mmCIF file of C-alpha atoms in Angstrom:
data_model
loop_
_atom_site.group_PDB
_atom_site.id
_atom_site.type_symbol
_atom_site.label_atom_id
_atom_site.label_comp_id
_atom_site.label_asym_id
_atom_site.label_seq_id
_atom_site.Cartn_x
_atom_site.Cartn_y
_atom_site.Cartn_z
ATOM 1 C CA UNK R 21 114.491 95.535 117.454
ATOM 2 C CA UNK R 22 116.037 92.249 119.409
ATOM 3 C CA UNK R 23 114.904 88.327 118.716
ATOM 4 C CA UNK R 24 113.538 88.216 122.114
ATOM 5 C CA UNK R 25 110.233 90.946 120.197
ATOM 6 C CA UNK R 26 109.543 88.322 117.740
ATOM 7 C CA UNK R 27 106.529 86.011 118.919
ATOM 8 C CA UNK R 28 107.022 82.182 118.976
ATOM 9 C CA UNK R 29 109.768 80.958 115.736
ATOM 10 C CA UNK R 30 112.058 79.906 118.469
ATOM 11 C CA UNK R 31 113.930 77.132 115.733
ATOM 12 C CA UNK R 32 114.333 80.563 113.704
ATOM 13 C CA UNK R 33 115.852 82.415 115.880
ATOM 14 C CA UNK R 34 118.275 79.515 116.772
ATOM 15 C CA UNK R 35 118.958 78.610 113.097
ATOM 16 C CA UNK R 36 119.749 82.260 112.393
ATOM 17 C CA UNK R 37 122.565 82.407 115.487
ATOM 18 C CA UNK R 38 124.009 79.636 114.357
ATOM 19 C CA UNK R 39 124.392 80.954 110.769
ATOM 20 C CA UNK R 40 126.396 83.632 112.084
ATOM 21 C CA UNK R 41 128.249 81.644 114.414
ATOM 22 C CA UNK R 42 129.563 79.179 112.767
ATOM 23 C CA UNK R 43 130.394 81.102 109.354
ATOM 24 C CA UNK R 44 128.417 80.022 107.038
ATOM 25 C CA UNK R 45 126.018 83.185 106.703
ATOM 26 C CA UNK R 46 125.003 82.928 102.933
ATOM 27 C CA UNK R 47 124.488 86.252 100.567
ATOM 28 C CA UNK R 48 121.136 85.984 99.944
ATOM 29 C CA UNK R 49 118.657 84.490 102.619
ATOM 30 C CA UNK R 50 115.187 84.559 102.279
ATOM 31 C CA UNK R 51 112.054 84.547 104.513
ATOM 32 C CA UNK R 52 108.905 82.438 102.764
ATOM 33 C CA UNK R 53 105.776 81.460 104.891
ATOM 34 C CA UNK R 54 102.554 82.502 105.723
ATOM 35 C CA UNK R 55 100.881 86.534 106.147
ATOM 36 C CA UNK R 56 101.515 87.723 109.574
ATOM 37 C CA UNK R 57 103.288 85.029 111.710
ATOM 38 C CA UNK R 58 106.413 87.133 111.969
ATOM 39 C CA UNK R 59 108.577 86.542 109.162
ATOM 40 C CA UNK R 60 109.582 90.425 108.426
ATOM 41 C CA UNK R 61 110.027 90.551 112.721
ATOM 42 C CA UNK R 62 112.577 87.900 111.929
ATOM 43 C CA UNK R 63 114.064 89.566 109.166
ATOM 44 C CA UNK R 64 114.390 92.293 111.203
ATOM 45 C CA UNK R 65 115.842 91.155 114.039
ATOM 46 C CA UNK R 66 118.715 89.362 112.369
ATOM 47 C CA UNK R 67 119.497 92.634 110.890
ATOM 48 C CA UNK R 68 119.579 94.264 113.324
ATOM 49 C CA UNK R 69 121.857 91.304 114.881
ATOM 50 C CA UNK R 70 123.974 91.191 112.190
ATOM 51 C CA UNK R 71 125.076 95.472 112.701
ATOM 52 C CA UNK R 72 125.462 94.543 116.232
ATOM 53 C CA UNK R 73 122.584 94.680 118.273
ATOM 54 C CA UNK R 74 123.318 93.239 121.448
ATOM 55 C CA UNK R 75 120.895 89.658 121.988
ATOM 56 C CA UNK R 76 121.186 88.647 125.216
ATOM 57 C CA UNK R 77 124.219 90.068 126.317
ATOM 58 C CA UNK R 78 126.459 89.287 122.903
ATOM 59 C CA UNK R 79 127.127 91.130 120.079
ATOM 60 C CA UNK R 80 129.279 90.629 117.017
ATOM 61 C CA UNK R 81 130.965 94.465 117.600
ATOM 62 C CA UNK R 82 133.144 94.537 119.960
ATOM 63 C CA UNK R 83 132.876 97.693 121.640
ATOM 64 C CA UNK R 84 130.779 99.292 123.801
ATOM 65 C CA UNK R 85 130.297 102.417 122.229
ATOM 66 C CA UNK R 86 129.947 101.236 119.365
ATOM 67 C CA UNK R 87 127.306 98.573 120.049
ATOM 68 C CA UNK R 88 125.668 101.602 122.100
ATOM 69 C CA UNK R 89 125.702 104.236 118.862
ATOM 70 C CA UNK R 90 124.771 101.017 116.602
ATOM 71 C CA UNK R 91 122.478 100.303 118.426
ATOM 72 C CA UNK R 92 120.358 104.302 119.024
ATOM 73 C CA UNK R 93 120.163 104.317 114.951
ATOM 74 C CA UNK R 94 118.327 101.224 114.460
ATOM 75 C CA UNK R 95 115.834 102.251 117.400
ATOM 76 C CA UNK R 96 114.176 104.293 114.023
ATOM 77 C CA UNK R 97 115.931 102.469 111.705
ATOM 78 C CA UNK R 98 117.957 104.861 110.468
ATOM 79 C CA UNK R 99 121.478 102.822 110.328
ATOM 80 C CA UNK R 100 123.502 103.795 107.610
ATOM 81 C CA UNK R 101 124.413 100.393 106.792
ATOM 82 C CA UNK R 102 120.936 99.188 106.354
ATOM 83 C CA UNK R 103 119.309 99.348 103.049
ATOM 84 C CA UNK R 104 115.260 97.985 102.895
ATOM 85 C CA UNK R 105 113.232 97.762 99.586
ATOM 86 C CA UNK R 106 108.782 97.327 100.070
ATOM 87 C CA UNK R 107 106.351 97.801 97.398
ATOM 88 C CA UNK R 108 104.878 101.692 96.704
ATOM 89 C CA UNK R 109 102.624 103.428 95.031
ATOM 90 C CA UNK R 110 103.620 106.528 92.991
ATOM 91 C CA UNK R 111 103.055 109.534 94.412
ATOM 92 C CA UNK R 112 100.180 111.964 93.753
ATOM 93 C CA UNK R 113 101.061 114.886 91.045
ATOM 94 C CA UNK R 114 104.153 112.885 89.514
ATOM 95 C CA UNK R 115 104.973 112.385 86.086
ATOM 96 C CA UNK R 116 103.502 109.152 84.217
ATOM 97 C CA UNK R 117 106.631 108.485 84.357
ATOM 98 C CA UNK R 118 108.441 109.150 87.391
ATOM 99 C CA UNK R 119 109.985 106.019 88.556
ATOM 100 C CA UNK R 120 109.118 104.940 92.534
ATOM 101 C CA UNK R 121 110.757 103.444 94.434
ATOM 102 C CA UNK R 122 111.086 103.549 98.744
ATOM 103 C CA UNK R 123 112.995 106.456 98.958
ATOM 104 C CA UNK R 124 109.693 108.256 98.465
ATOM 105 C CA UNK R 125 108.472 106.989 101.362
ATOM 106 C CA UNK R 126 110.880 106.480 103.946
ATOM 107 C CA UNK R 127 109.390 108.736 106.558
ATOM 108 C CA UNK R 128 106.227 106.346 106.566
ATOM 109 C CA UNK R 129 107.933 103.621 106.317
ATOM 110 C CA UNK R 130 109.929 104.417 109.889
ATOM 111 C CA UNK R 131 106.387 105.558 111.311
ATOM 112 C CA UNK R 132 105.219 102.003 110.207
ATOM 113 C CA UNK R 133 108.174 99.960 111.713
ATOM 114 C CA UNK R 134 108.205 102.599 114.559
ATOM 115 C CA UNK R 135 104.103 100.494 115.841
ATOM 116 C CA UNK R 136 105.861 97.460 114.796
ATOM 117 C CA UNK R 137 106.877 94.718 112.903
ATOM 118 C CA UNK R 138 103.979 92.642 112.457
ATOM 119 C CA UNK R 139 101.492 94.876 109.675
ATOM 120 C CA UNK R 140 99.487 93.991 106.849
ATOM 121 C CA UNK R 141 99.830 95.664 103.447
ATOM 122 C CA UNK R 142 96.288 96.830 103.105
ATOM 123 C CA UNK R 143 97.947 98.817 106.621
ATOM 124 C CA UNK R 144 101.192 99.977 104.764
ATOM 125 C CA UNK R 145 98.974 101.009 101.399
ATOM 126 C CA UNK R 146 97.128 102.866 104.084
ATOM 127 C CA UNK R 147 100.267 104.683 105.623
ATOM 128 C CA UNK R 148 101.202 105.588 101.930
ATOM 129 C CA UNK R 149 97.578 106.981 101.002
ATOM 130 C CA UNK R 150 97.033 104.611 98.582
ATOM 131 C CA UNK R 151 93.228 104.688 97.570
ATOM 132 C CA UNK R 152 92.587 101.631 94.892
ATOM 133 C CA UNK R 153 96.141 101.189 93.508
ATOM 134 C CA UNK R 154 97.877 98.189 93.382
ATOM 135 C CA UNK R 155 101.988 98.833 95.661
ATOM 136 C CA UNK R 156 104.480 96.968 93.917
ATOM 137 C CA UNK R 157 108.892 97.238 93.575
ATOM 138 C CA UNK R 158 109.821 98.557 89.990
ATOM 139 C CA UNK R 159 112.718 99.512 88.764
ATOM 140 C CA UNK R 160 113.013 102.885 91.006
ATOM 141 C CA UNK R 161 113.458 100.355 93.038
ATOM 142 C CA UNK R 162 116.138 98.699 91.725
ATOM 143 C CA UNK R 163 118.519 101.575 90.755
ATOM 144 C CA UNK R 164 118.085 102.815 94.294
ATOM 145 C CA UNK R 165 119.364 99.487 95.383
ATOM 146 C CA UNK R 166 122.522 99.649 93.427
ATOM 147 C CA UNK R 167 123.266 103.362 94.164
ATOM 148 C CA UNK R 168 123.241 102.575 97.637
ATOM 149 C CA UNK R 169 124.680 98.943 98.120
ATOM 150 C CA UNK R 170 127.660 100.042 96.302
ATOM 151 C CA UNK R 171 128.957 102.073 98.983
ATOM 152 C CA UNK R 172 131.405 100.863 101.435
ATOM 153 C CA UNK R 173 129.599 100.009 104.719
ATOM 154 C CA UNK R 174 129.564 103.399 107.461
ATOM 155 C CA UNK R 175 130.254 100.875 109.816
ATOM 156 C CA UNK R 176 132.943 98.256 108.898
ATOM 157 C CA UNK R 177 130.798 95.627 109.624
ATOM 158 C CA UNK R 178 127.826 94.548 106.968
ATOM 159 C CA UNK R 179 125.615 95.819 104.603
ATOM 160 C CA UNK R 180 121.725 94.351 104.875
ATOM 161 C CA UNK R 181 119.104 95.059 102.489
ATOM 162 C CA UNK R 182 116.038 93.887 103.647
ATOM 163 C CA UNK R 183 113.392 93.367 100.723
ATOM 164 C CA UNK R 184 110.377 93.363 102.270
ATOM 165 C CA UNK R 185 106.930 91.421 99.736
ATOM 166 C CA UNK R 186 109.713 90.783 96.926
ATOM 167 C CA UNK R 187 107.078 89.096 94.889
ATOM 168 C CA UNK R 188 106.012 92.180 94.174
ATOM 169 C CA UNK R 189 108.837 92.995 92.108
ATOM 170 C CA UNK R 190 108.432 93.938 88.721
ATOM 171 C CA UNK R 191 110.498 91.341 85.891
ATOM 172 C CA UNK R 192 112.744 94.832 85.023
ATOM 173 C CA UNK R 193 113.514 94.574 89.078
ATOM 174 C CA UNK R 194 114.089 90.874 89.324
ATOM 175 C CA UNK R 195 116.126 91.147 86.829
ATOM 176 C CA UNK R 196 117.965 93.653 88.343
ATOM 177 C CA UNK R 197 118.213 92.282 91.620
ATOM 178 C CA UNK R 198 119.021 88.631 90.378
ATOM 179 C CA UNK R 199 122.131 90.810 89.270
ATOM 180 C CA UNK R 200 122.670 92.324 92.296
ATOM 181 C CA UNK R 201 122.445 88.266 94.421
ATOM 182 C CA UNK R 202 125.087 86.937 91.657
ATOM 183 C CA UNK R 203 127.860 89.437 92.262
ATOM 184 C CA UNK R 204 126.810 90.698 95.819
ATOM 185 C CA UNK R 205 128.795 94.152 96.707
ATOM 186 C CA UNK R 206 131.053 92.930 99.668
ATOM 187 C CA UNK R 207 129.601 92.159 102.664
ATOM 188 C CA UNK R 208 126.504 92.860 102.186
ATOM 189 C CA UNK R 209 122.898 90.284 102.812
ATOM 190 C CA UNK R 210 120.308 90.473 101.004
ATOM 191 C CA UNK R 211 117.251 89.056 103.255
ATOM 192 C CA UNK R 212 114.211 89.231 101.438
ATOM 193 C CA UNK R 213 110.611 88.736 102.694
ATOM 194 C CA UNK R 214 108.354 86.383 100.898
ATOM 195 C CA UNK R 215 104.823 84.791 101.186
ATOM 196 C CA UNK R 216 104.119 83.916 97.486
ATOM 197 C CA UNK R 217 107.704 82.309 96.167
ATOM 198 C CA UNK R 218 106.117 81.301 93.812
ATOM 199 C CA UNK R 219 106.038 84.127 92.296
ATOM 200 C CA UNK R 220 109.635 84.854 92.236
ATOM 201 C CA UNK R 221 112.122 84.435 89.400
ATOM 202 C CA UNK R 222 112.898 80.709 89.528
ATOM 203 C CA UNK R 223 116.833 82.311 89.395
ATOM 204 C CA UNK R 224 116.560 84.348 92.156
ATOM 205 C CA UNK R 225 114.680 81.485 94.283
ATOM 206 C CA UNK R 226 117.765 79.560 92.769
ATOM 207 C CA UNK R 227 120.709 81.448 94.153
ATOM 208 C CA UNK R 228 119.397 82.296 97.323
ATOM 209 C CA UNK R 229 118.907 80.751 101.249
ATOM 210 C CA UNK R 230 115.140 79.426 101.912
ATOM 211 C CA UNK R 231 113.989 80.151 105.493
ATOM 212 C CA UNK R 232 110.770 78.221 105.985
ATOM 213 C CA UNK R 233 108.425 80.123 109.021
ATOM 214 C CA UNK R 234 105.801 78.021 109.664
ATOM 215 C CA UNK R 235 102.888 79.576 111.557
ATOM 216 C CA UNK R 236 103.624 80.464 115.312
ATOM 217 C CA UNK R 237 103.156 78.012 118.056
ATOM 218 C CA UNK R 238 99.505 78.231 119.014
ATOM 219 C CA UNK R 239 100.981 78.474 122.652
ATOM 220 C CA UNK R 240 103.001 80.966 121.582
ATOM 221 C CA UNK R 241 100.827 83.578 120.358
ATOM 222 C CA UNK R 242 98.396 82.635 123.776
ATOM 223 C CA UNK R 243 100.969 83.560 126.198
ATOM 224 C CA UNK R 244 101.742 87.106 124.023
ATOM 225 C CA UNK R 245 98.213 87.326 124.532
ATOM 226 C CA UNK R 246 98.110 87.507 128.116
ATOM 227 C CA UNK R 247 101.734 89.304 128.326
ATOM 228 C CA UNK R 248 101.543 92.249 125.471
ATOM 229 C CA UNK R 249 97.979 92.526 125.394
ATOM 230 C CA UNK R 250 96.674 91.610 128.863
ATOM 231 C CA UNK R 251 93.958 89.292 127.926
ATOM 232 C CA UNK R 252 91.925 87.167 129.890
ATOM 233 C CA UNK R 253 93.078 83.398 129.699
ATOM 234 C CA UNK R 254 90.050 82.018 128.454
ATOM 235 C CA UNK R 255 89.642 84.810 125.876
ATOM 236 C CA UNK R 256 93.817 84.119 124.956
ATOM 237 C CA UNK R 257 92.825 80.746 124.402
ATOM 238 C CA UNK R 258 90.513 80.765 122.333
ATOM 239 C CA UNK R 259 92.363 83.920 120.115
ATOM 240 C CA UNK R 260 95.161 82.009 119.214
ATOM 241 C CA UNK R 261 93.295 78.877 118.029
ATOM 242 C CA UNK R 262 91.525 80.868 115.773
ATOM 243 C CA UNK R 263 94.675 82.703 114.615
ATOM 244 C CA UNK R 264 95.654 79.402 113.269
ATOM 245 C CA UNK R 265 99.424 80.719 113.960
ATOM 246 C CA UNK R 266 99.604 84.939 112.570
ATOM 247 C CA UNK R 267 99.677 87.388 115.431
ATOM 248 C CA UNK R 268 98.559 89.641 112.648
ATOM 249 C CA UNK R 269 95.559 88.040 112.923
ATOM 250 C CA UNK R 270 95.037 88.129 116.439
ATOM 251 C CA UNK R 271 95.390 91.159 116.653
ATOM 252 C CA UNK R 272 92.854 91.610 113.754
ATOM 253 C CA UNK R 273 90.168 89.378 116.733
ATOM 254 C CA UNK R 274 91.109 92.444 119.261
ATOM 255 C CA UNK R 275 89.554 94.894 117.415
ATOM 256 C CA UNK R 276 86.087 95.619 117.218
ATOM 257 C CA UNK R 277 85.789 97.217 114.047
ATOM 258 C CA UNK R 278 88.150 93.966 112.463
ATOM 259 C CA UNK R 279 88.264 93.589 108.509
ATOM 260 C CA UNK R 280 87.172 89.920 109.069
ATOM 261 C CA UNK R 281 83.769 91.209 110.700
ATOM 262 C CA UNK R 282 82.939 93.108 107.300
ATOM 263 C CA UNK R 283 83.699 90.644 104.831
ATOM 264 C CA UNK R 284 81.466 88.056 107.042
ATOM 265 C CA UNK R 285 78.523 90.433 106.529
ATOM 266 C CA UNK R 286 79.519 90.484 102.856
ATOM 267 C CA UNK R 287 79.753 86.897 102.975
ATOM 268 C CA UNK R 288 75.793 86.070 104.578
ATOM 269 C CA UNK R 289 74.626 88.851 102.191
ATOM 270 C CA UNK R 290 76.328 87.068 98.492
ATOM 271 C CA UNK R 291 74.920 83.891 100.088
ATOM 272 C CA UNK R 292 71.382 84.650 100.986
ATOM 273 C CA UNK R 293 70.959 86.362 97.948
ATOM 274 C CA UNK R 294 71.578 83.818 95.440
ATOM 275 C CA UNK R 295 69.454 82.036 97.690
ATOM 276 C CA UNK R 296 66.798 84.136 96.855
ATOM 277 C CA UNK R 297 68.068 84.219 93.399
ATOM 278 C CA UNK R 298 67.701 87.524 93.466
ATOM 279 C CA UNK R 299 69.710 88.996 90.371
ATOM 280 C CA UNK R 300 68.924 92.973 91.133
ATOM 281 C CA UNK R 301 70.217 92.727 94.723
ATOM 282 C CA UNK R 302 73.162 90.490 93.315
ATOM 283 C CA UNK R 303 74.482 93.301 90.758
ATOM 284 C CA UNK R 304 74.374 96.269 93.246
ATOM 285 C CA UNK R 305 75.925 93.800 95.641
ATOM 286 C CA UNK R 306 78.862 93.130 93.393
ATOM 287 C CA UNK R 307 78.680 96.455 92.676
ATOM 288 C CA UNK R 308 79.438 97.631 96.116
ATOM 289 C CA UNK R 309 82.210 95.341 96.792
ATOM 290 C CA UNK R 310 83.559 97.007 93.420
ATOM 291 C CA UNK R 311 84.324 99.281 94.458
ATOM 292 C CA UNK R 312 86.797 98.171 97.697
ATOM 293 C CA UNK R 313 90.416 98.206 96.446
ATOM 294 C CA UNK R 314 92.197 95.178 95.218
ATOM 295 C CA UNK R 315 94.049 94.476 97.904
ATOM 296 C CA UNK R 316 91.257 94.721 99.939
ATOM 297 C CA UNK R 317 89.526 92.451 97.671
ATOM 298 C CA UNK R 318 91.168 89.506 96.887
ATOM 299 C CA UNK R 319 91.601 89.277 101.526
ATOM 300 C CA UNK R 320 87.946 88.886 101.158
ATOM 301 C CA UNK R 321 87.731 86.151 98.528
ATOM 302 C CA UNK R 322 90.383 84.591 100.577
ATOM 303 C CA UNK R 323 87.766 85.148 103.091
ATOM 304 C CA UNK R 324 85.026 83.731 101.336
ATOM 305 C CA UNK R 325 87.338 80.822 100.602
ATOM 306 C CA UNK R 326 87.237 80.098 104.532
ATOM 307 C CA UNK R 327 84.138 80.506 105.739
ATOM 308 C CA UNK R 328 83.365 77.216 102.462
ATOM 309 C CA UNK R 329 85.857 74.915 103.800
ATOM 310 C CA UNK R 330 84.536 76.145 107.580
ATOM 311 C CA UNK R 331 80.650 75.198 107.369
ATOM 312 C CA UNK R 332 81.541 72.011 105.236
ATOM 313 C CA UNK R 333 83.815 70.795 108.159
ATOM 314 C CA UNK R 334 80.925 71.750 110.257
ATOM 315 C CA UNK R 335 78.311 69.392 108.782
ATOM 316 C CA UNK R 336 80.950 66.733 110.400
ATOM 317 C CA UNK R 337 79.307 68.132 114.638
ATOM 318 C CA UNK R 338 83.775 67.890 115.729
ATOM 319 C CA UNK R 339 83.906 70.895 117.268
ATOM 320 C CA UNK R 340 87.706 70.937 117.032
ATOM 321 C CA UNK R 341 87.775 70.691 113.499
ATOM 322 C CA UNK R 342 85.847 74.086 113.182
ATOM 323 C CA UNK R 343 88.600 77.352 113.712
ATOM 324 C CA UNK R 344 85.095 80.012 113.729
ATOM 325 C CA UNK R 345 84.181 82.982 116.019
ATOM 326 C CA UNK R 346 81.191 83.220 117.283
ATOM 327 C CA UNK R 347 79.344 85.026 114.666
ATOM 328 C CA UNK R 348 80.324 82.636 112.489
ATOM 329 C CA UNK R 349 79.675 79.767 113.882
ATOM 330 C CA UNK R 350 76.026 81.344 114.451
ATOM 331 C CA UNK R 351 75.271 81.382 110.924
ATOM 332 C CA UNK R 352 76.968 78.204 109.933
ATOM 333 C CA UNK R 353 74.582 76.911 111.953
ATOM 334 C CA UNK R 354 71.772 77.151 109.122
ATOM 335 C CA UNK R 355 74.086 78.022 106.812
ATOM 336 C CA UNK R 356 75.980 74.828 105.931
ATOM 337 C CA UNK R 357 74.280 72.149 105.203
ATOM 338 C CA UNK R 358 74.301 74.192 102.153
ATOM 339 C CA UNK R 359 77.840 72.887 101.186
ATOM 340 C CA UNK R 360 78.343 69.345 100.635
ATOM 341 C CA UNK R 361 79.842 67.255 98.749
ATOM 342 C CA UNK R 362 78.887 68.160 95.688
ATOM 343 C CA UNK R 363 79.481 72.000 95.889
ATOM 344 C CA UNK R 364 82.020 72.542 98.366
ATOM 345 C CA UNK R 365 85.245 72.486 95.374
ATOM 346 C CA UNK R 366 83.518 74.458 92.173
ATOM 347 C CA UNK R 367 82.651 77.160 94.905
ATOM 348 C CA UNK R 368 85.874 77.303 96.416
ATOM 349 C CA UNK R 369 87.663 77.184 93.113
ATOM 350 C CA UNK R 370 85.587 79.829 92.202
ATOM 351 C CA UNK R 371 86.778 82.168 95.006
ATOM 352 C CA UNK R 372 90.208 81.343 93.836
ATOM 353 C CA UNK R 373 89.608 82.550 90.137
ATOM 354 C CA UNK R 374 88.040 85.139 91.581
ATOM 355 C CA UNK R 375 90.881 85.608 93.615
ATOM 356 C CA UNK R 376 93.330 85.692 90.434
ATOM 357 C CA UNK R 377 91.073 87.779 88.299
ATOM 358 C CA UNK R 378 91.238 90.590 90.643
ATOM 359 C CA UNK R 379 94.790 90.252 91.251
ATOM 360 C CA UNK R 380 95.264 90.293 87.700
ATOM 361 C CA UNK R 381 93.913 93.545 87.044
ATOM 362 C CA UNK R 382 90.436 92.171 85.298
ATOM 363 C CA UNK R 383 87.391 94.566 85.632
ATOM 364 C CA UNK R 384 86.359 93.789 89.692
ATOM 365 C CA UNK R 385 82.317 94.387 88.677
ATOM 366 C CA UNK R 386 82.678 92.400 85.386
ATOM 367 C CA UNK R 387 84.115 89.462 87.970
ATOM 368 C CA UNK R 388 82.073 89.925 90.817
ATOM 369 C CA UNK R 389 79.006 89.664 89.028
ATOM 370 C CA UNK R 390 80.175 86.190 86.807
ATOM 371 C CA UNK R 391 80.655 85.792 90.755
ATOM 372 C CA UNK R 392 77.406 86.263 92.139
ATOM 373 C CA UNK R 393 75.568 84.396 89.141
ATOM 374 C CA UNK R 394 77.406 81.119 89.503
ATOM 375 C CA UNK R 395 77.078 81.335 93.233
ATOM 376 C CA UNK R 396 73.096 80.392 91.816
ATOM 377 C CA UNK R 397 73.616 77.735 90.561
ATOM 378 C CA UNK R 398 76.561 75.668 92.797
ATOM 379 C CA UNK R 399 74.283 76.883 96.125
ATOM 380 C CA UNK R 400 71.610 74.175 94.865
ATOM 381 C CA UNK R 401 73.902 71.500 93.704
ATOM 382 C CA UNK R 402 73.254 68.960 96.386
#
């Protein structure tokens, strides 16, 4: 994968190439930033670069045949010196003590990468055939990493380990990875992709060089929509602005059945039932959303928080401050007056707490019914 396939992030690309040119390449580098901004795309492009992929006519390999060979293997993500680690679920039908690893889903992973480097955890869960499970990077992964990285480079250059969503490592795996980073195998580079770095072991964070990845420039998203997706200029401008610098969100906006439309309907129903103080219907609401997978529930609560902030800002009647779709704005015209200085922070905190509880495997039915009951009280605060 070439750097040119990464949307925007020109400064990050320049810095990565400079690390190699000036021989300052660290043995462990972490790409940290919001979802959808191209962290994984940058990691894949940099891994490809380190393994010989040519960029603007330049390659770390000298031999033309070796370059062609490397690029052919990287085209299908089967280069022997490229190792992946990513969150997985336990395959169905395995024993209770089975330690799952990335090897169990290697075929599904390569299929996912073949569709592009911008994807979500929900898409990955679907690819694995997961239902209501939370994907983690467990001890089975650390065992596999130690084994794979113990061999010398097959092609005589770097060995590169890409760890997607490293914050999903459990304690056993994180401690094993820490030992690998502290005493890395020869010519091995670790590329960690992280969205919630605070969840990583402090000792790991202290031993990696962090590259903060910012939101993609709006102009870059707009241009990519026009060039790659053939979207008209005006639609591309609006979608790029709403994307918040996330290419994933920009792509979701193109889908008529995108998830946020579902979340908007669920949000509207919650607010209307709360206003009516219809406890029986709110119980039914909580049972319905409790059936969503935990990953979707967390995204839904994040979306709810976004809508609360946008409705509060809508009260200022300054369009440049709002980032909503036409459907969201249509609802907010009448609803925004219910979000005010007295309740905006408590409501936002309520959604954040519910998100934390869901992430800690709390009973979803209880979490959402409690949320609904509290919303009745908060919605009438003035």
